[in-house]
Short mmCIF file of C-alpha atoms in Angstrom, two decimals:
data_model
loop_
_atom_site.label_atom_id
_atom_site.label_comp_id
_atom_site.label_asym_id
_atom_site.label_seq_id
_atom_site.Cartn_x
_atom_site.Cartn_y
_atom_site.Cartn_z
CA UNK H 122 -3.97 28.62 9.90
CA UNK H 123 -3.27 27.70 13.71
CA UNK H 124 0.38 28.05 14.72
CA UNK H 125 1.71 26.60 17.90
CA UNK H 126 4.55 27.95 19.68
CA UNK H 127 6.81 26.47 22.37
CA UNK H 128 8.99 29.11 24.21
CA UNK H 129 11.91 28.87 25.56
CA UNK H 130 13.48 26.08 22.79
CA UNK H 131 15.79 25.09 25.05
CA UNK H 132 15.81 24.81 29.00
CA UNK H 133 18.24 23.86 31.95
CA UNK H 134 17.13 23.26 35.68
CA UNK H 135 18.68 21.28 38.16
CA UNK H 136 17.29 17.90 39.16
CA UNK H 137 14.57 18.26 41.85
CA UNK H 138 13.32 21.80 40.67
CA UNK H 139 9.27 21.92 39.62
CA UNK H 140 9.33 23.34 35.79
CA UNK H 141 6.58 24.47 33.41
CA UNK H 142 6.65 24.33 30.22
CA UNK H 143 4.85 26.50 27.54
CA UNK H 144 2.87 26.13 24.95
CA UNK H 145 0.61 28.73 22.77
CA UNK H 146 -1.56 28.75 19.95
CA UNK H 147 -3.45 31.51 17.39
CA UNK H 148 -6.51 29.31 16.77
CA UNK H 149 -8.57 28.31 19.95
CA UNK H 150 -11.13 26.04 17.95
CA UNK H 151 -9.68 22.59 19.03
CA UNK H 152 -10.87 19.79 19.66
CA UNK H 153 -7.91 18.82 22.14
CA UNK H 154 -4.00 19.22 23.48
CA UNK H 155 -2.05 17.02 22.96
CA UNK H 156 1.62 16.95 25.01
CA UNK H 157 4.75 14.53 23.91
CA UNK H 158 8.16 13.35 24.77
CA UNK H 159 11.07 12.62 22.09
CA UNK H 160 14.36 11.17 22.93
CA UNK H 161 17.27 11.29 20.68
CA UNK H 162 16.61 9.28 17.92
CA UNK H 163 13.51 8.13 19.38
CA UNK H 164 9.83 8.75 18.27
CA UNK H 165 7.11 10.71 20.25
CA UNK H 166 5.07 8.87 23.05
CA UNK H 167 2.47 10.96 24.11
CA UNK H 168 2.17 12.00 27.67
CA UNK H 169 -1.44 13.97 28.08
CA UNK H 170 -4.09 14.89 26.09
CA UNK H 171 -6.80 17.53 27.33
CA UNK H 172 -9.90 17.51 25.47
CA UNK H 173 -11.14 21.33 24.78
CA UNK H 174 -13.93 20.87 27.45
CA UNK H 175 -11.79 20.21 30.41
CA UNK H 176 -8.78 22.20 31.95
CA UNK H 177 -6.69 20.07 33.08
CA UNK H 178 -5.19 16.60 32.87
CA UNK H 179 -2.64 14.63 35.59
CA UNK H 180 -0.23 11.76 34.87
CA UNK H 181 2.29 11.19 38.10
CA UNK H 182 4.04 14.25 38.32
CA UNK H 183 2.59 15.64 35.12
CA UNK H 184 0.25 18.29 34.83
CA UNK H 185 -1.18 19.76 32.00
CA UNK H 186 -3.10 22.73 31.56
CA UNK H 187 -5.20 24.61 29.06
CA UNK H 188 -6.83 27.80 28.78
CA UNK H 189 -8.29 27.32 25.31
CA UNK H 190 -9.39 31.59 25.60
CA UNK H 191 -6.00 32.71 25.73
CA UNK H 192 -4.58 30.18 23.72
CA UNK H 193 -2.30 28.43 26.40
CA UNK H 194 -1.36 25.31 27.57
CA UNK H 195 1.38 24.35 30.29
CA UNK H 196 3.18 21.48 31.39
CA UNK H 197 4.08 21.16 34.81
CA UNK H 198 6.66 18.72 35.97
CA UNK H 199 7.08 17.88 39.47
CA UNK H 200 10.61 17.08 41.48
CA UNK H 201 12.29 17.07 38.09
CA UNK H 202 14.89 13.92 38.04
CA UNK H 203 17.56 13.25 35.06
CA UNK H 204 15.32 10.68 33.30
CA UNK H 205 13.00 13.45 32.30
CA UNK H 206 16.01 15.12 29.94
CA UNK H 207 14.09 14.87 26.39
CA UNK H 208 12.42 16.95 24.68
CA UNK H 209 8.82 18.20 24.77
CA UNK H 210 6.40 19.18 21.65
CA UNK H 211 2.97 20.22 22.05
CA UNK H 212 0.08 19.91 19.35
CA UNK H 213 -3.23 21.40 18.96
CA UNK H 214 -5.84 19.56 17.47
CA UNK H 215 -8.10 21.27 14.72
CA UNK H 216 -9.25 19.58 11.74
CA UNK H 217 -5.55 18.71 11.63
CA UNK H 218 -2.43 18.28 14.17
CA UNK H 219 -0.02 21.46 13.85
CA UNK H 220 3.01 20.70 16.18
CA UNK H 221 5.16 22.84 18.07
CA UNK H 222 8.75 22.81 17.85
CA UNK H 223 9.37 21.45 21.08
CA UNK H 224 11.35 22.45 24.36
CA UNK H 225 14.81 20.61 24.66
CA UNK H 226 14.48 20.22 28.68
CA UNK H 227 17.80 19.05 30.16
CA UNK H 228 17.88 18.23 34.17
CA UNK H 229 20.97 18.68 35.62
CA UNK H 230 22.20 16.02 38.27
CA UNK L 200 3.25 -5.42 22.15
CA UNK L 201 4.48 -4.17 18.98
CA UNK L 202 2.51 -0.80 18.36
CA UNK L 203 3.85 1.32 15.95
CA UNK L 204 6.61 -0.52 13.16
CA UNK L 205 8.40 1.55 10.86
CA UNK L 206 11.10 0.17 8.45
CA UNK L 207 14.03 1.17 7.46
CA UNK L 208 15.67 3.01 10.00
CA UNK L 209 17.90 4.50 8.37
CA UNK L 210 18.56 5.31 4.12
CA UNK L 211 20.63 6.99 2.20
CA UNK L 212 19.32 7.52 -1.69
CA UNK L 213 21.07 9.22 -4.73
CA UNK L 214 19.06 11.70 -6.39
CA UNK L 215 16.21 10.35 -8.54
CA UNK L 216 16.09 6.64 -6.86
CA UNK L 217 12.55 5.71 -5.18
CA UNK L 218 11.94 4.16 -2.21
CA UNK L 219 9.21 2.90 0.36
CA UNK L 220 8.74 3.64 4.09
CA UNK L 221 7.34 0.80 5.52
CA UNK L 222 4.20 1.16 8.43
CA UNK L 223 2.55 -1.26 10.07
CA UNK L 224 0.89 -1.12 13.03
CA UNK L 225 -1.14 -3.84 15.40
CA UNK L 226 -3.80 -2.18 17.75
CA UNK L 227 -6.15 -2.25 14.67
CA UNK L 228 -6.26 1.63 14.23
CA UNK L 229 -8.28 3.22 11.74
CA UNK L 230 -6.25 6.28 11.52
CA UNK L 231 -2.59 6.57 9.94
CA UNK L 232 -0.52 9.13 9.01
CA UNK L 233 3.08 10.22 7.79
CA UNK L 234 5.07 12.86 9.21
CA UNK L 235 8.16 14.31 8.62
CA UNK L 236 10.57 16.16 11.41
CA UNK L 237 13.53 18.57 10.10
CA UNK L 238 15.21 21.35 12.15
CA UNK L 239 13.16 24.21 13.34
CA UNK L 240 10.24 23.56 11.50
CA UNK L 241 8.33 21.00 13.94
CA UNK L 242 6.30 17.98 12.04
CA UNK L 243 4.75 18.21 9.26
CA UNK L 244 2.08 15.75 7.92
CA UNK L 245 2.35 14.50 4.81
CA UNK L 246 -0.35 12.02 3.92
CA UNK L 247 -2.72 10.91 6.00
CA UNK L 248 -5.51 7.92 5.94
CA UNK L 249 -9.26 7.21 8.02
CA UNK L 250 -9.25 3.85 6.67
CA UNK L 251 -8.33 1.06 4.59
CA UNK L 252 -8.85 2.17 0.68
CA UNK L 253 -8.99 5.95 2.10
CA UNK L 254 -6.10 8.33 1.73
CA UNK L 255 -5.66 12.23 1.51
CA UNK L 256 -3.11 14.64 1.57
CA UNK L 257 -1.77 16.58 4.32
CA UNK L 258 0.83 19.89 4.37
CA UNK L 259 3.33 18.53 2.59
CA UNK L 260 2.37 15.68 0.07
CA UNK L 261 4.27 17.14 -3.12
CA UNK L 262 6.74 14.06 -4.22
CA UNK L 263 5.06 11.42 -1.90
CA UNK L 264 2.47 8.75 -2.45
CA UNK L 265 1.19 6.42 0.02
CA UNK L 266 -2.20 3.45 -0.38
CA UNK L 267 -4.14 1.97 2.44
CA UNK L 268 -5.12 -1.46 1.12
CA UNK L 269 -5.23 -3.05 5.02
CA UNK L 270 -5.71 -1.61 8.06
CA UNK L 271 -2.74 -2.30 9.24
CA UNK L 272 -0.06 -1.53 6.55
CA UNK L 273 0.75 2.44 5.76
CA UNK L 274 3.33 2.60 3.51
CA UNK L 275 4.86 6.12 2.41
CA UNK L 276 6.58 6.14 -1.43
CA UNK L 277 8.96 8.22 -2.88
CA UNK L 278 9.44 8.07 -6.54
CA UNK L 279 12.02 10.47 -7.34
CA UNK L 280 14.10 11.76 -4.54
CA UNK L 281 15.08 14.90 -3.81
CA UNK L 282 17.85 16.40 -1.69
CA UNK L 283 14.89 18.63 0.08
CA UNK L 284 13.14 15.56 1.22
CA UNK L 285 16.29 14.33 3.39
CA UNK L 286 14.55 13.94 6.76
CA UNK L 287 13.67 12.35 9.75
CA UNK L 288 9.90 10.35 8.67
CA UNK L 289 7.64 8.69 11.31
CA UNK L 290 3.80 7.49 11.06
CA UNK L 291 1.93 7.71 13.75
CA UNK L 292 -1.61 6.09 14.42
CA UNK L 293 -5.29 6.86 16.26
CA UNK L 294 -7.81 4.23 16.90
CA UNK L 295 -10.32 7.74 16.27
CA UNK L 296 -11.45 8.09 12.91
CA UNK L 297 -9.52 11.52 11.66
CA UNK L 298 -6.83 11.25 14.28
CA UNK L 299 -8.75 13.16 17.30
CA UNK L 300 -7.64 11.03 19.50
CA UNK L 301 -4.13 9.73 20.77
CA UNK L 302 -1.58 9.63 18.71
CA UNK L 303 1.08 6.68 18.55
CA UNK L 304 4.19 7.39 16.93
CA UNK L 305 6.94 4.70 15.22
CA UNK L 306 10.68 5.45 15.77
CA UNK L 307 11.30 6.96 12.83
CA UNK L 308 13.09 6.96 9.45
CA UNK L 309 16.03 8.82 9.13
CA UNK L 310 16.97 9.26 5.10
CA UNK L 311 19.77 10.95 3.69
CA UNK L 312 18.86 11.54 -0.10
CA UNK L 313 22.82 12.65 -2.14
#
C-alpha cells in the first residue's frame, strides 16, 4: 500500500527566502507526481505534475523534482513572497491517488 | 469558466438524515471522483467513476453511494449519516480515463453531521 509523507507539517520562512519542500513515498511504481496548493477553505489547484519518466518539471518559480529510486520528490520555491502562504500536499499516482498530508507553508512579511 | 461545481457548501445533518453532494463539472472529463479531507489523515477517495454509467469504490466507500448517468454530473449520497462522516468533501476531475492525469478539484463541502 503506497504511503506518502510530507515532512515538516508546518513551516515558517521569511518572505524572499528560496524553500523546498518534501515529499516521500514507500511505493516507487507510479505513473506520476502530482504537487497542489490549498487555501483556507479553498479546494486544491494543482501546481506540477511529473510523469515517472522525467525528473523534473518548472512553473515560474516552481520546481519540482523526483527521484522515483529513492522515493522523493521536492518542491522548490523561488524568492518566496506572502501570496504563497497555503498549504502544500503532494500525491503519488499508482493505480490510485494516495495524498500526503500537506506542508502548512507560512511566509513571513 | 466554471470547472469544477460542488453544491452545498456547507451542511449540517442530524444523525440518520440523507443527503446529496452535488458535482458537476464542464471541461467534459471522463474521470470523477469524491474525496474526503479530515485532520491528519490527508484525502481519502471515496468513490470514483471512468465514465458515464461506470462507478467503483475507492478507500472509503462504506455509507456512500454515488451514479454517473452524464458525464458531467457526479453526485455523492449519503443515506444515513453518521457523526464519523462529518467532513470536509470535494470531487475532483481528469479528462484521462482512471484519473492519471491532472486533477481538478471543486471547493469543497464542509458537513457537520449532530
Amino acid at each position: 500500500k503506497q504511503e506518502v509523507t510530507q515532512i515538516p507539517a508546518a513551516l515558517s520562512v521569511p518572505e524572499g527566502e528560496n524553500l523546498v519542500l518534501n515529499c516521500s513515498f514507500t511505493d516507487s511504481a507510479i505513473y506520476n507526481l502530482q504537487w497542489f496548493r490549498q487555501d483556507p477553505g479553498k479546494g486544491l489547484t494543482s501546481l506540477l505534475l511529473i510523469q515517472s519518466s522525467q525528473r523534473e518539471q518548472t512553473s515560474g518559480r516552481l520546481n519540482a523534482s523526483l527521484d522515483k529510486s529513492s522515493g522523493r520528490s521536492t518542491l522548490y520555491i523561488a524568492a518566496s513572497q506572502p501570496g504563497d502562504s497555503a498549504t502544500y500536499l503532494c500525491a503519488a499516482q499508482n493505480e490510485k491517488l494516495t495524498f500526503g498530508t500537506g506542508t502548512r507553508l507560512t511566509i513571513i512579511p | 469558466n466554471a470547472g469544477v461545481t460542488q453544491t452545498p457548501k456547507f451542511q449540517v445533518l442530524k444523525t440518520g438524515q440523507s443527503m446529496t453532494l452535488q458535482c458537476a463539472q464542464d471541461m467534459n472529463h471522463e474521470y470523477m471522483s469524491w474525496y474526503r479531507q479530515d485532520p491528519g489523515m490527508g484525502l481519502r477517495l471515496i468513490h470514483y467513476s471512468v465514465g458515464a454509467g461506470i462507478t467503483d469504490q475507492g478507500e472509503v466507500p462504506n455509507g456512500y453511494n454515488v451514479s454517473r448517468s452524464t458525464t458531467e454530473d457526479f453526485p455523492l449520497r449519503l443515506l444515513s449519516a453518521a457523526p464519523s462522516q462529518t467532513s470536509v468533501y470535494f470531487c475532483a476531475s481528469s479528462y484521462r480515463l482512471a484519473g492519471i492525469g491532472e486533477l481538478f478539484f471543486g471547493e469543497g463541502s464542509r458537513l457537520t453531521v449532530l
